[in-house]
Coordinates of C-alpha atoms (C1' of nucleotides) in Angstrom, one line a residue:
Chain S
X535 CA -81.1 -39.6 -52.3
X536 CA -83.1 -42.1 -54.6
X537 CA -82.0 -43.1 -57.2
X538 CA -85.4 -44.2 -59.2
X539 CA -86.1 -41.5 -61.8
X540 CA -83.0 -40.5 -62.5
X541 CA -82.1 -43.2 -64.4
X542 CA -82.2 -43.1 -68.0
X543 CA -81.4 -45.8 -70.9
X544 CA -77.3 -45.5 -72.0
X545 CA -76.7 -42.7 -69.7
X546 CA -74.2 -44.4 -66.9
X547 CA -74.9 -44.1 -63.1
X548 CA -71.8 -43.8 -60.5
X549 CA -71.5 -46.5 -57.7
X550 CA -71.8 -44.5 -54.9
X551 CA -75.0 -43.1 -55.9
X552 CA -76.6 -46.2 -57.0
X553 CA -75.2 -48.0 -53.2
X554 CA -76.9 -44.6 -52.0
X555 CA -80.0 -46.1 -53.3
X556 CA -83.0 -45.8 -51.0
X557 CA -84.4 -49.1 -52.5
X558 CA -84.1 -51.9 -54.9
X559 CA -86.2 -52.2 -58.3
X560 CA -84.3 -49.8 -60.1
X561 CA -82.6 -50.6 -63.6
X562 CA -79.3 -49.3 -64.6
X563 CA -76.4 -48.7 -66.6
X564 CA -73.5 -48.8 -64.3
X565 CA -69.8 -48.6 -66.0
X566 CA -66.2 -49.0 -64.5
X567 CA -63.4 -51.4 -63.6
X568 CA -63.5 -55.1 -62.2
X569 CA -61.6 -55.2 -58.8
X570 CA -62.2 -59.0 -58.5
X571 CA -64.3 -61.4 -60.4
X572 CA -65.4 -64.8 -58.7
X573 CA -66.1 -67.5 -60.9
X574 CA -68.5 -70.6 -60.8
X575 CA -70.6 -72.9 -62.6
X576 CA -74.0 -70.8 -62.6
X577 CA -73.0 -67.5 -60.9
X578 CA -70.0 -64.9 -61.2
X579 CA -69.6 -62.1 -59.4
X580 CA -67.5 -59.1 -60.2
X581 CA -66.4 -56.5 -57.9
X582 CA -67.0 -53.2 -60.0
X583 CA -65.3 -49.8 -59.0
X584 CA -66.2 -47.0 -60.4
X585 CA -63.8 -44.6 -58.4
X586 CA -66.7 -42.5 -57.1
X587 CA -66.4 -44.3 -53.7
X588 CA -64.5 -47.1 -51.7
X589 CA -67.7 -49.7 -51.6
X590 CA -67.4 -51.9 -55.1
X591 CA -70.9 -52.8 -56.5
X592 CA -71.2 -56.5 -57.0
X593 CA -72.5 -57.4 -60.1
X594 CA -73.8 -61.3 -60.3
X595 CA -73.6 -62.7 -64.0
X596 CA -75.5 -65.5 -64.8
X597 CA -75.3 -68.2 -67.8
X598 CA -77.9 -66.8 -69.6
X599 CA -76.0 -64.1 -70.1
X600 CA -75.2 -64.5 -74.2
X601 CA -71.5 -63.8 -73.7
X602 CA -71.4 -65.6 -70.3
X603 CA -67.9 -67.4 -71.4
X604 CA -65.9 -63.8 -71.8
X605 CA -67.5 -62.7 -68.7
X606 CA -66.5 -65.4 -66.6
X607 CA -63.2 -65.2 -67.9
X608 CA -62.8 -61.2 -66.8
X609 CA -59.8 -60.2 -65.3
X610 CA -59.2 -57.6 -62.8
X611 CA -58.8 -54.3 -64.0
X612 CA -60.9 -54.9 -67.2
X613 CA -63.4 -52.3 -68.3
X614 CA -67.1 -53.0 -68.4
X615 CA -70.6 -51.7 -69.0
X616 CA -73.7 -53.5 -67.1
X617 CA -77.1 -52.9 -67.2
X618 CA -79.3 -55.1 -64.6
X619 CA -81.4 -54.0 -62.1
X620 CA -80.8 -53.4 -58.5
X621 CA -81.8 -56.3 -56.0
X622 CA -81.6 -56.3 -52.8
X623 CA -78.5 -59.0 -52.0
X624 CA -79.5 -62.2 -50.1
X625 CA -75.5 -62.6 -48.8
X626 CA -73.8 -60.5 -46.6
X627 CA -71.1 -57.8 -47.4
X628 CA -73.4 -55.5 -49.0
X629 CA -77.2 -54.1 -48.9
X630 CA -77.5 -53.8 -53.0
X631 CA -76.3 -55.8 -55.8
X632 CA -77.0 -55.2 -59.8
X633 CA -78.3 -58.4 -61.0
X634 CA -76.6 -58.5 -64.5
X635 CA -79.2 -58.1 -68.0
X636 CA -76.2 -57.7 -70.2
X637 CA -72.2 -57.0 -69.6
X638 CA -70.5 -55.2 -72.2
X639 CA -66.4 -56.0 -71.7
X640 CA -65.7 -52.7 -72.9
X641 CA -61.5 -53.3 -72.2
X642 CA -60.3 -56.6 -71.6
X643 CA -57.6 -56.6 -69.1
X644 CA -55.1 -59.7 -69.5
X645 CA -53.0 -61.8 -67.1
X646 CA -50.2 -59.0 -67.7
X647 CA -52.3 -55.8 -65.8
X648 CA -50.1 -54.8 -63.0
X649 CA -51.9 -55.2 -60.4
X650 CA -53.4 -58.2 -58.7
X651 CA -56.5 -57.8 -56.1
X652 CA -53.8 -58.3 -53.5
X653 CA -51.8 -56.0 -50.8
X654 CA -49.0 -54.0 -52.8
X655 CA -46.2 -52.5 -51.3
X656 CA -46.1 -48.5 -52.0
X657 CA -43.0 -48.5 -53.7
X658 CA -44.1 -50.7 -56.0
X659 CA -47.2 -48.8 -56.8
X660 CA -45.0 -45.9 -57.4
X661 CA -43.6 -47.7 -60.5
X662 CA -47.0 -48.2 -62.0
X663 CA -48.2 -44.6 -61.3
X664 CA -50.6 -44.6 -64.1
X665 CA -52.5 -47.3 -62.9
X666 CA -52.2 -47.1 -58.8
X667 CA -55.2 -44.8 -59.1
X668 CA -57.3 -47.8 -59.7
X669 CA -56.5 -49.4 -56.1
X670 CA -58.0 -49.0 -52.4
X671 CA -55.7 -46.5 -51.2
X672 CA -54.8 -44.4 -54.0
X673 CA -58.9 -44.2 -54.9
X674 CA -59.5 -43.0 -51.6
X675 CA -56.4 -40.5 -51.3
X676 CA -57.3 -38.4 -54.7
X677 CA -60.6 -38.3 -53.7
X678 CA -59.8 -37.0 -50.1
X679 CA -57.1 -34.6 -52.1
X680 CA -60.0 -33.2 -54.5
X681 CA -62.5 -32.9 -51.8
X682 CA -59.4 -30.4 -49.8
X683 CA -58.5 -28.6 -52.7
X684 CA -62.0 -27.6 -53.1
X685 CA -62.7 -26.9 -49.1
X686 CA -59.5 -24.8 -49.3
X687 CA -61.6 -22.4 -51.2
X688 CA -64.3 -22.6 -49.6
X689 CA -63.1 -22.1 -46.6
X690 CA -61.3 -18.5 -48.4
X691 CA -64.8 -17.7 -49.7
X692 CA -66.5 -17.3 -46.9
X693 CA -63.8 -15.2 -45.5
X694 CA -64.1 -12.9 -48.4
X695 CA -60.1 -13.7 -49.4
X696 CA -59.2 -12.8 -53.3
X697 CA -57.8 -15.5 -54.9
X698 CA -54.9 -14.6 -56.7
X699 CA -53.0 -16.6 -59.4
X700 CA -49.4 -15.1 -58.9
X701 CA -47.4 -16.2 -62.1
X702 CA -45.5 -19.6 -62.2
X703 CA -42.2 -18.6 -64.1
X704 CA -40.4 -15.9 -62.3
X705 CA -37.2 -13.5 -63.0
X706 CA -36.8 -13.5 -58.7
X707 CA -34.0 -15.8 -58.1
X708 CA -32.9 -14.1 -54.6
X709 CA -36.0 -15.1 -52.3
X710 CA -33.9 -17.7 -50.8
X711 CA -36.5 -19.9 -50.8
X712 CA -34.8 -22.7 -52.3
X713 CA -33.2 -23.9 -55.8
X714 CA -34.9 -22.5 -59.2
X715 CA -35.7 -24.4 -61.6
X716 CA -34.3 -22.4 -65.0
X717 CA -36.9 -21.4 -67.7
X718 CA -35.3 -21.3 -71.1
X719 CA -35.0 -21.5 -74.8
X720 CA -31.4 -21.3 -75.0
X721 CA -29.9 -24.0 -77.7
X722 CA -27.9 -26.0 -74.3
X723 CA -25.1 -27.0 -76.0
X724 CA -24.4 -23.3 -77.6
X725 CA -25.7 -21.4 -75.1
X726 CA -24.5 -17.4 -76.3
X727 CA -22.0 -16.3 -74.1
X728 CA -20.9 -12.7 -73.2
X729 CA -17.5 -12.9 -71.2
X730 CA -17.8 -16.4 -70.8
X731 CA -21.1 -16.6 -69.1
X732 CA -24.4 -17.7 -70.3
X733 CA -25.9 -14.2 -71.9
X734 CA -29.7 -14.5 -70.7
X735 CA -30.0 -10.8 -72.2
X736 CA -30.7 -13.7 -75.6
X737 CA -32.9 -15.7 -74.0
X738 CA -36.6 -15.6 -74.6
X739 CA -37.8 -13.7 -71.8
X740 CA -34.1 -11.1 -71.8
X741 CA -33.4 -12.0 -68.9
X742 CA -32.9 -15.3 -66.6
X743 CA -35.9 -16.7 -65.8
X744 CA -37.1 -20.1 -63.5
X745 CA -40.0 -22.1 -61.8
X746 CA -42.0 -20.5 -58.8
X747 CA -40.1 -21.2 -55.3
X748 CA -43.4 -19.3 -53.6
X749 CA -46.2 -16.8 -54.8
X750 CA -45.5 -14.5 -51.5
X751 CA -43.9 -11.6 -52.6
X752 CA -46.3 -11.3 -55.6
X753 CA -49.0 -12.3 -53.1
X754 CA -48.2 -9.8 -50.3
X755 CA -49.0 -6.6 -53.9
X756 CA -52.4 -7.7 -53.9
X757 CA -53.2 -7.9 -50.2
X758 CA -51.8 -4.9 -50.6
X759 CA -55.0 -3.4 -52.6
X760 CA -57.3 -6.3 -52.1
X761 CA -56.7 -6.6 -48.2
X762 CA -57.0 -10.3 -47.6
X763 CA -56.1 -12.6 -50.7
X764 CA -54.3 -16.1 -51.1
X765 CA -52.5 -18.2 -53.4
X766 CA -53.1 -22.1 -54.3
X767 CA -50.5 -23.5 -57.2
X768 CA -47.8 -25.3 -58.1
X769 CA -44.5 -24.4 -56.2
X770 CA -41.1 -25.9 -57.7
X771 CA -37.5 -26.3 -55.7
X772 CA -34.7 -27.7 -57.4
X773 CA -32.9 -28.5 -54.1
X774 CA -31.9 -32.6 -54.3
X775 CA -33.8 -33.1 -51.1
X776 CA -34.2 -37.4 -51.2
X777 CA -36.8 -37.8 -47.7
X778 CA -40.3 -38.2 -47.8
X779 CA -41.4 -34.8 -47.2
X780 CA -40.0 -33.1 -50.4
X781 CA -41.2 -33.2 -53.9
X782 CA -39.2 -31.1 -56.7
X783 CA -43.4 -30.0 -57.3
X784 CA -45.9 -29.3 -55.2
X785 CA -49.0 -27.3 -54.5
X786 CA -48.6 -24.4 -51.8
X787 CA -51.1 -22.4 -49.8
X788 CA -50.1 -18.9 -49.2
X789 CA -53.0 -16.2 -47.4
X790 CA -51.7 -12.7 -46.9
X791 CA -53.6 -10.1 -44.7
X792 CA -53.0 -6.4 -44.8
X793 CA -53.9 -4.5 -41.7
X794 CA -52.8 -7.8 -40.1
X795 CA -50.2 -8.7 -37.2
X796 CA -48.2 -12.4 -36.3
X797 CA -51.2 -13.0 -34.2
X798 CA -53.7 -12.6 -36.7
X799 CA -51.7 -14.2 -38.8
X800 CA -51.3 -17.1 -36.0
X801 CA -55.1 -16.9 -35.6
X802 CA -55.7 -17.7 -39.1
X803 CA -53.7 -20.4 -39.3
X804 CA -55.3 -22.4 -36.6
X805 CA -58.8 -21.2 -37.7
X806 CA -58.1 -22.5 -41.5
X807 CA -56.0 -26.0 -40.0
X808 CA -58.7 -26.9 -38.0
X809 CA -61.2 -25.8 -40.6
X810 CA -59.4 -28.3 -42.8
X811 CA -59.8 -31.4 -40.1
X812 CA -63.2 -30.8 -39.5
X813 CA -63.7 -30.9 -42.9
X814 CA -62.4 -34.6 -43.9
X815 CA -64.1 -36.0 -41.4
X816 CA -67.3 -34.7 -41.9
X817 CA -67.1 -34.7 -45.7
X818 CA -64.9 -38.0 -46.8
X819 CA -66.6 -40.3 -43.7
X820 CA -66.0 -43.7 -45.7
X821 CA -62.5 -42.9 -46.9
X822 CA -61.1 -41.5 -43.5
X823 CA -62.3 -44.8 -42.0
X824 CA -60.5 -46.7 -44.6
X825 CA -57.5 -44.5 -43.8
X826 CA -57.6 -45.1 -39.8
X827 CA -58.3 -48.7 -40.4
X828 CA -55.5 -49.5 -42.6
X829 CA -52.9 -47.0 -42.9
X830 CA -53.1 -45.0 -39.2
X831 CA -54.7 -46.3 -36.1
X832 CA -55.5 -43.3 -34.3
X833 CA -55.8 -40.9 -37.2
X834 CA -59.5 -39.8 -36.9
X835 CA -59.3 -39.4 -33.0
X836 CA -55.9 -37.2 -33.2
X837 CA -57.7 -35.1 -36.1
X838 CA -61.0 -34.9 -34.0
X839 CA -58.8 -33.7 -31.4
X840 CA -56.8 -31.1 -33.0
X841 CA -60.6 -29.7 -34.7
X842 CA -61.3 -30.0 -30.9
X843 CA -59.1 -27.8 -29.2
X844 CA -57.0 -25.0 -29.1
X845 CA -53.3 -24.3 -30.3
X846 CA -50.7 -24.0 -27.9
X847 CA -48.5 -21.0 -28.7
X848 CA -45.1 -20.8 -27.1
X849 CA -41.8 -18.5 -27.5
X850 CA -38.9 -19.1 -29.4
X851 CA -36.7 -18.4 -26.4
X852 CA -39.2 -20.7 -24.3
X853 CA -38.8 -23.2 -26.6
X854 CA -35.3 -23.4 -26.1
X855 CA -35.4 -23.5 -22.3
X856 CA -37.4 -26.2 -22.9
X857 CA -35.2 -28.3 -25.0
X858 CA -31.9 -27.4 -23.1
X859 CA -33.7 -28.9 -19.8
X860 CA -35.3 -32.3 -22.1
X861 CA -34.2 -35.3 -20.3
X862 CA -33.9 -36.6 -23.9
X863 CA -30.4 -36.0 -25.6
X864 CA -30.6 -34.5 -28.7
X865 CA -28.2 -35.4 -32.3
X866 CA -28.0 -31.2 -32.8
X867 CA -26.9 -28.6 -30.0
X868 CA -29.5 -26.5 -28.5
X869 CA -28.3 -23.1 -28.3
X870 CA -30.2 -19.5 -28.6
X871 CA -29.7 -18.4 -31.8
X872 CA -29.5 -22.0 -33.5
X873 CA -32.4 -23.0 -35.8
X874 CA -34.7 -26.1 -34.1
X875 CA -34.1 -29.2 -35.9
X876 CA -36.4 -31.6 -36.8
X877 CA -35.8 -33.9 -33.3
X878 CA -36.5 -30.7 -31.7
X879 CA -39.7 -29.3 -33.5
X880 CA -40.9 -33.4 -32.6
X881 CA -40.0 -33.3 -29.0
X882 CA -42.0 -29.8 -28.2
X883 CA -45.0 -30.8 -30.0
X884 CA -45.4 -34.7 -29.3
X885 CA -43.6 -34.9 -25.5
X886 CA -43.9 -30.7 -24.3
X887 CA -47.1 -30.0 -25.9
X888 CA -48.7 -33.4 -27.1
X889 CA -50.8 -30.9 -30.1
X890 CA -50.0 -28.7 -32.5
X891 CA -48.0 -25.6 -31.1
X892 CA -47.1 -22.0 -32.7
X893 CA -43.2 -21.2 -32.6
X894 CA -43.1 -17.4 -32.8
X895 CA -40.9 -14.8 -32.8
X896 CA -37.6 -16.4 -34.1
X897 CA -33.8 -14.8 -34.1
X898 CA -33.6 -12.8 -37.1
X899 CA -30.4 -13.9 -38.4
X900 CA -32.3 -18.0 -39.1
X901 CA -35.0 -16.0 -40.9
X902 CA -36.0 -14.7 -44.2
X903 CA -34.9 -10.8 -44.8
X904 CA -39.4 -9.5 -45.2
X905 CA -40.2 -10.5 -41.9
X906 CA -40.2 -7.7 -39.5
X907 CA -37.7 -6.9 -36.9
X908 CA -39.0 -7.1 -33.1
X909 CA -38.7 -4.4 -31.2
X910 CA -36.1 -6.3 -29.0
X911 CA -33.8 -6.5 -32.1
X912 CA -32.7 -9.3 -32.3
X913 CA -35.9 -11.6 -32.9
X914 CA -38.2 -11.1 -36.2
X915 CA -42.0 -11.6 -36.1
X916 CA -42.3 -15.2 -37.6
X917 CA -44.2 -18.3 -36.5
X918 CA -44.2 -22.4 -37.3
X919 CA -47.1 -24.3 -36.8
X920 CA -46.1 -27.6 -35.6
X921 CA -47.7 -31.2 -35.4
X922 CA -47.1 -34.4 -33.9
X923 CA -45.5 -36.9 -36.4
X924 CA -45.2 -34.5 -39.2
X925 CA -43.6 -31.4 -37.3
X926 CA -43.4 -28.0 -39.5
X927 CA -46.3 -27.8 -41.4
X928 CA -46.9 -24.0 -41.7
X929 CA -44.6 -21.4 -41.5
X930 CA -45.2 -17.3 -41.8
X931 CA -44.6 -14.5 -40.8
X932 CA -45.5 -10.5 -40.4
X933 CA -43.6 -8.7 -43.2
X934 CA -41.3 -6.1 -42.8
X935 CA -43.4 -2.7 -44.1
X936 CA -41.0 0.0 -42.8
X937 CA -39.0 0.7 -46.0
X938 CA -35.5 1.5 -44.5
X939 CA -35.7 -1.0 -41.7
X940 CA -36.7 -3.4 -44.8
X941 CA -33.8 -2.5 -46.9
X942 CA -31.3 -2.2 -44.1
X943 CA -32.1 -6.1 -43.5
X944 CA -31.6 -6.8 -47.8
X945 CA -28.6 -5.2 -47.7
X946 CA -27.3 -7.3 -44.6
X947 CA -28.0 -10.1 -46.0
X948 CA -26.3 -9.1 -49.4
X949 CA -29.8 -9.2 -51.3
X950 CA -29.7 -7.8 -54.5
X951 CA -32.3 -4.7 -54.1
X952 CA -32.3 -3.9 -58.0
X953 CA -34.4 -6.7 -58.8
X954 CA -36.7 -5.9 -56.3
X955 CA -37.7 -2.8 -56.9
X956 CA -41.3 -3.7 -57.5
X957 CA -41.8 -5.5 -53.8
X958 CA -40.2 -2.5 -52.3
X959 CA -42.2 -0.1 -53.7
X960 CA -44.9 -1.8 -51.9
X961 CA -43.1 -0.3 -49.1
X962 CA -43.0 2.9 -50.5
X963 CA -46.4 4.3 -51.4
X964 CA -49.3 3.0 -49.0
X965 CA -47.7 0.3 -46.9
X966 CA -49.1 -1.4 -43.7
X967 CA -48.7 -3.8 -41.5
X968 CA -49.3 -7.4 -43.0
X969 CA -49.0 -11.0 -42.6
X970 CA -49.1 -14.3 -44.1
X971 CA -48.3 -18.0 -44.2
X972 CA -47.4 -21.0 -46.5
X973 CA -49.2 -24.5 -46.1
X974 CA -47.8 -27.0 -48.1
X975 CA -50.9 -28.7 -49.4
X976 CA -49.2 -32.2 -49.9
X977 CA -47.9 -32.1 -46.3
X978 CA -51.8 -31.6 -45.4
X979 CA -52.9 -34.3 -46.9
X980 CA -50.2 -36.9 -45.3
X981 CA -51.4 -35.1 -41.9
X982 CA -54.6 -35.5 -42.6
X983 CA -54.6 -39.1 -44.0
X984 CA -51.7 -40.8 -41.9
X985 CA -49.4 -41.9 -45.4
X986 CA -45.9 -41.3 -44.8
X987 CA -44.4 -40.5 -48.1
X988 CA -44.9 -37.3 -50.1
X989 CA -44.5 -39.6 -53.3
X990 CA -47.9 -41.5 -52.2
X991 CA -50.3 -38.5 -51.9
X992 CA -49.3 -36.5 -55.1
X993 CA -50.7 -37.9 -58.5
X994 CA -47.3 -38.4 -60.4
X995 CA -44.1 -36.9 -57.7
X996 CA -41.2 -35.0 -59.2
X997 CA -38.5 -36.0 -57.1
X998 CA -34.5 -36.0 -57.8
X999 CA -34.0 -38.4 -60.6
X1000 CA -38.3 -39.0 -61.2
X1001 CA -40.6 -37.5 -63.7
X1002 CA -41.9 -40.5 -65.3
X1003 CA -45.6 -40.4 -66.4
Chain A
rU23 C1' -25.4 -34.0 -50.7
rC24 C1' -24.1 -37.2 -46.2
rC25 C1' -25.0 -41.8 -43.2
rC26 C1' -27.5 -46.7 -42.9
rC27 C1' -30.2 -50.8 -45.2
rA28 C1' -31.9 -53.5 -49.3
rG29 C1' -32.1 -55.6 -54.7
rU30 C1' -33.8 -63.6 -55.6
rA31 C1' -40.5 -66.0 -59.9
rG32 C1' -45.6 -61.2 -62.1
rC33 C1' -46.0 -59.5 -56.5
rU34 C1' -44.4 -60.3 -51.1
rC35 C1' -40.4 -62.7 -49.3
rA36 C1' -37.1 -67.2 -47.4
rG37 C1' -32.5 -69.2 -49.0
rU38 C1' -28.2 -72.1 -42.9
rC39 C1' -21.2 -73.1 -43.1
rG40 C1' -19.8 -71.0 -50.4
rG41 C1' -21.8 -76.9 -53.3
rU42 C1' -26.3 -74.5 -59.9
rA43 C1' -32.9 -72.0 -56.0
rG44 C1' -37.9 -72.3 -52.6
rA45 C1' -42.8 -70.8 -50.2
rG46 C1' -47.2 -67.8 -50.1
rC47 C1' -50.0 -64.9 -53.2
rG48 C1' -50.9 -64.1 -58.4
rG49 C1' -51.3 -66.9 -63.4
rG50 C1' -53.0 -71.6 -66.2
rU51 C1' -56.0 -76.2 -65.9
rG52 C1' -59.8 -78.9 -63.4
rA53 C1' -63.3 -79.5 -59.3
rC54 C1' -66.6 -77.1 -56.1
rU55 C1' -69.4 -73.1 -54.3
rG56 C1' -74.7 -67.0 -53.6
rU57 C1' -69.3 -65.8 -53.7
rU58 C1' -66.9 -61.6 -50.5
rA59 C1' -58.8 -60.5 -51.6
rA60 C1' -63.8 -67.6 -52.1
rU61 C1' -62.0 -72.6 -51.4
rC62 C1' -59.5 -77.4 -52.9
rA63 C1' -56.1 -80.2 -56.3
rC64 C1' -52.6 -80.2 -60.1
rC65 C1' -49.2 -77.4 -63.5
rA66 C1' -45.8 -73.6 -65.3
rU67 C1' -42.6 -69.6 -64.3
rG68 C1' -35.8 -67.2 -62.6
rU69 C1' -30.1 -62.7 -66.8
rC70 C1' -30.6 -64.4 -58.1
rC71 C1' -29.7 -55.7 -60.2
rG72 C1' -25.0 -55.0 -63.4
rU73 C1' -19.9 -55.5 -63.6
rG74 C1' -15.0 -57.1 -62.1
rG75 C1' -12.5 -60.2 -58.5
rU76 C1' -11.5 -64.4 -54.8
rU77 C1' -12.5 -69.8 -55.2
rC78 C1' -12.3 -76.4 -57.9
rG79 C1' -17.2 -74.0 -57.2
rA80 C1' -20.6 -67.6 -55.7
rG81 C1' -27.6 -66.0 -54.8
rU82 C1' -24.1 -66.4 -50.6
rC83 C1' -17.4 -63.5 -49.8
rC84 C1' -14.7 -58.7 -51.6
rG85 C1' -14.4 -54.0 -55.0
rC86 C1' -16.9 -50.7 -58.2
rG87 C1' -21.5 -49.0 -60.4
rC88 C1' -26.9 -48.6 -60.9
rU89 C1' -31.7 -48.6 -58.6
rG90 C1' -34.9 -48.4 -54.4
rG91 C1' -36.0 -47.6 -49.2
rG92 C1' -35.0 -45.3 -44.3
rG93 C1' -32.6 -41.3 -41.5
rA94 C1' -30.2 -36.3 -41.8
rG95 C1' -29.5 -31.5 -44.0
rC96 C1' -32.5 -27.9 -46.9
rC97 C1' -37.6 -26.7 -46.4
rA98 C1' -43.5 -26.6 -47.3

RNA sequence: UCCCCAGUAGCUCAGUCGGUAGAGCGGGUGACUGUUAAUCACCAUGUCCGUGGUUCGAGUCCGCGCUGGGGAGCCA
């Protein structure tokens, strides 16, 4: 797209669209943050980021330049303004460079800034959170994470879904989903009592109250009267989970189809997973390569792969006469009836499979109390997706719509039906078959970009102990 | 929460058998150069995580604590 005519006096133009250029001749106001800046007698060049791509634009600063002694003294990470006009560069490294009329140091950045135009280790990135934005990595991660957020509703658009904003402070604290996070305005140290417990009947909302642990169960009311809806928020556990896969917040993806079975619901999943893979790769090119090159050899071809080809889908029961014959000898048992750990979910998709596989139909007693009861009663209608080197990734299910066979499960597993009576009604008046999953977007993204930590691909992580920034 | 590992300069790390600390990068100064995380020379920089102990003497050995990382559980 050229770039000539749209440029006007004062009003800035982003580095990726001027390096998008067609050709040189144009003059501009280019404005951002000096990655490096190489000094000599008659020429410096700084490295400016803007955060709209990868590529830096070099700007070259010459002595004429009135305030050519504070520019050659620029360190990285200091703010500036340029206006010069695009050449073409006679070195190599890059096509364009802004040939410098004037270079505004709008925010000086001293010996003391953080970060040096050197390799960092992540964990020391984590501890300047606030500024980690402004490197390589992080620049390209939050611009993959933006460009997914936004192709996760697209991709729901064009399918016609309803998105749904189900409520973020909740009164359900018997999902089993995890640790809540309480919501309160109770003075702590005199919290009212009423026979020596905390009285929440005082507290702002009259009753006890806490952070989301999933949108489902409001989710699954509207699919319910909109017939295919999803959810895309912040989700909170309180559990003191200390790997690189869990963060106290997070952002969740939860679809729910009425009319729908576990197969639909399976066929979904793949549809929207691979949606997703196709999507970075033809939409964030430059910042995928950076990814392969220096974070994951291999990443782009496993992800054109698994946007390639089809899901394997494989049994519960299977599953396990796979393990129990794996030459490999596992930390946990392998028994029917046990939940698969971690080493097992790994071995079926990297060494059985080699892809992503569907887990379905699960024994009832390792699974929640809405999903719905087989016919061969003992197995409920639930699936994990799983993935080389991440493992579970999504899990759903098909809910439980029969009423009694629904209540008959809450009341096995000592649920609390009285505070339900809302999602059971659901059952009551108009119910159907349905079925929906949770994607954990954060887990996505480390899929999708190859970074190990759950810390690295969130902007500030809540973790046991962490909510700095 | 459990198991393992680590904490030394601004960053990344070395430090032998217990004898008061080094390198690279970064920073400063200078030189040089249409440079590409420029290059070259010189210079400066330490609560060796904290605390208690053993010892003539502890970065080094031992106890406790704190922090971080990896693995596990829980899960997305």
């Amino acid at each position: 797209m050229p770039v000539r005519g749209k440029i006007r006096m004062g009003k800035r133009v982003r580095v990726r669209e001027i390096l998008s250029a067609s050709g040189a001749g144009v003059e501009a106001v280019v404005k951002g943050w000096a990655r490096t800046v190489r000094v000599g007698k008659d020429v410096t060049f700084i490295a400016l980021n803007d955060g709209s791509c990868m590529a830096s634009l070099q700007v070259v600063a010459g002595p004429e330049l009135s305030n050519y002694a504070e520019v050659a003294r620029l360190g990285t990470g200091s703010a500036v303004a340029v206006t010069g006009l695009l050449v073409e560069s006679p070195a190599a490294g890059q096509r364009f460079e802004l040939q410098a009329r004037s270079v505004e140091v709008v925010g000086p950045a001293d010996e003391g800034y953080p970060m040096q135009k050197k390799r960092h280790s992540f964990e020391y990135l984590r501890t300047v959170a606030h500024l980690r934005p402004r490197t390589n990595t992080f620049g390209a991660l939050f611009r993959v994470r933006s460009m997914l957020a936004q192709a996760v509703h697209r991709f729901f658009a064009e399918k016609g879904f309803l998105y749904v904003h189900t409520p973020i402070i909740t009164g359900n604290d018997c999902e089993g989903a995890g640790e809540l996070f309480r919501v309160t305005t109770l003075d702590m140290a005199r919290p009212p009592l009423v026979n020596g417990a905390v009285d929440y009947a005082a507290d702002f909302f009259g009753q006890a109250t806490g952070l989301t642990v999933s949108g489902q169960l409001e989710g699954e009311l509207f699919a319910l009267a909109f017939g295919d809806i999803y959810t895309f928020g912040p989700t909170f556990r309180a559990e003191n989970s200390n790997t690189a896969r869990h963060a106290a917040e997070f952002w969740m993806i939860e679809p729910e189809m009425a009319f729908a079975d576990l197969m639909a619901d399976a066929a979904l999943a793949e549809e929207f997973f691979r949606y997703l893979c196709r999507f970075v790769l033809d939409h964030c090119r430059e910042d995928m390569a950076f990814f392969n090159e220096q974070i994951d050899r291999g990443l782009i071809p496993r992800i054109e792969a698994v946007a390639a080809s089809p899901f394997a889908m494989m049994e519960y029961t299977e599953a396990i006469t796979h393990l129990k014959k794996a030459k490999v000898s596992f930390e946990f048992p392998v028994d029917w009836g046990l939940d698969l750990q971690s080493e097992h979910e790994r071995y079926l998709t990297e060494l059985v499979v080699g892809g992503p596989v569907f887990i379905i139909n699960y024994p009832k007693d390792i699974k929640a109390f809405y999903m719905r009861q087989n016919d061969d009663g003992r197995t409920v209608a639930a699936m994990d997706l799983l993935v080389p080197k991440v493992g579970e990734i999504i899990g759903g299910s098909q809910r439980e719509e029969r009423l009694d066979l629904l209540e008959g499960r809450m009341a096995e597993m000592g649920i609390d039906p009285a505070g339900l009576w809302w999602y059971t009604d659901s059952r009551r008046w108009g119910s159907c078959p349905h079925a929906g999953f949770g994607l954990g977007f954060e887990r996505l993204i480390m899929y999708l970009t190859g970074m190990e930590n759950i810390r690295d691909v969130i902007p500030f992580p809540r973790t046991p102990r962490h909510a700095e920034f």
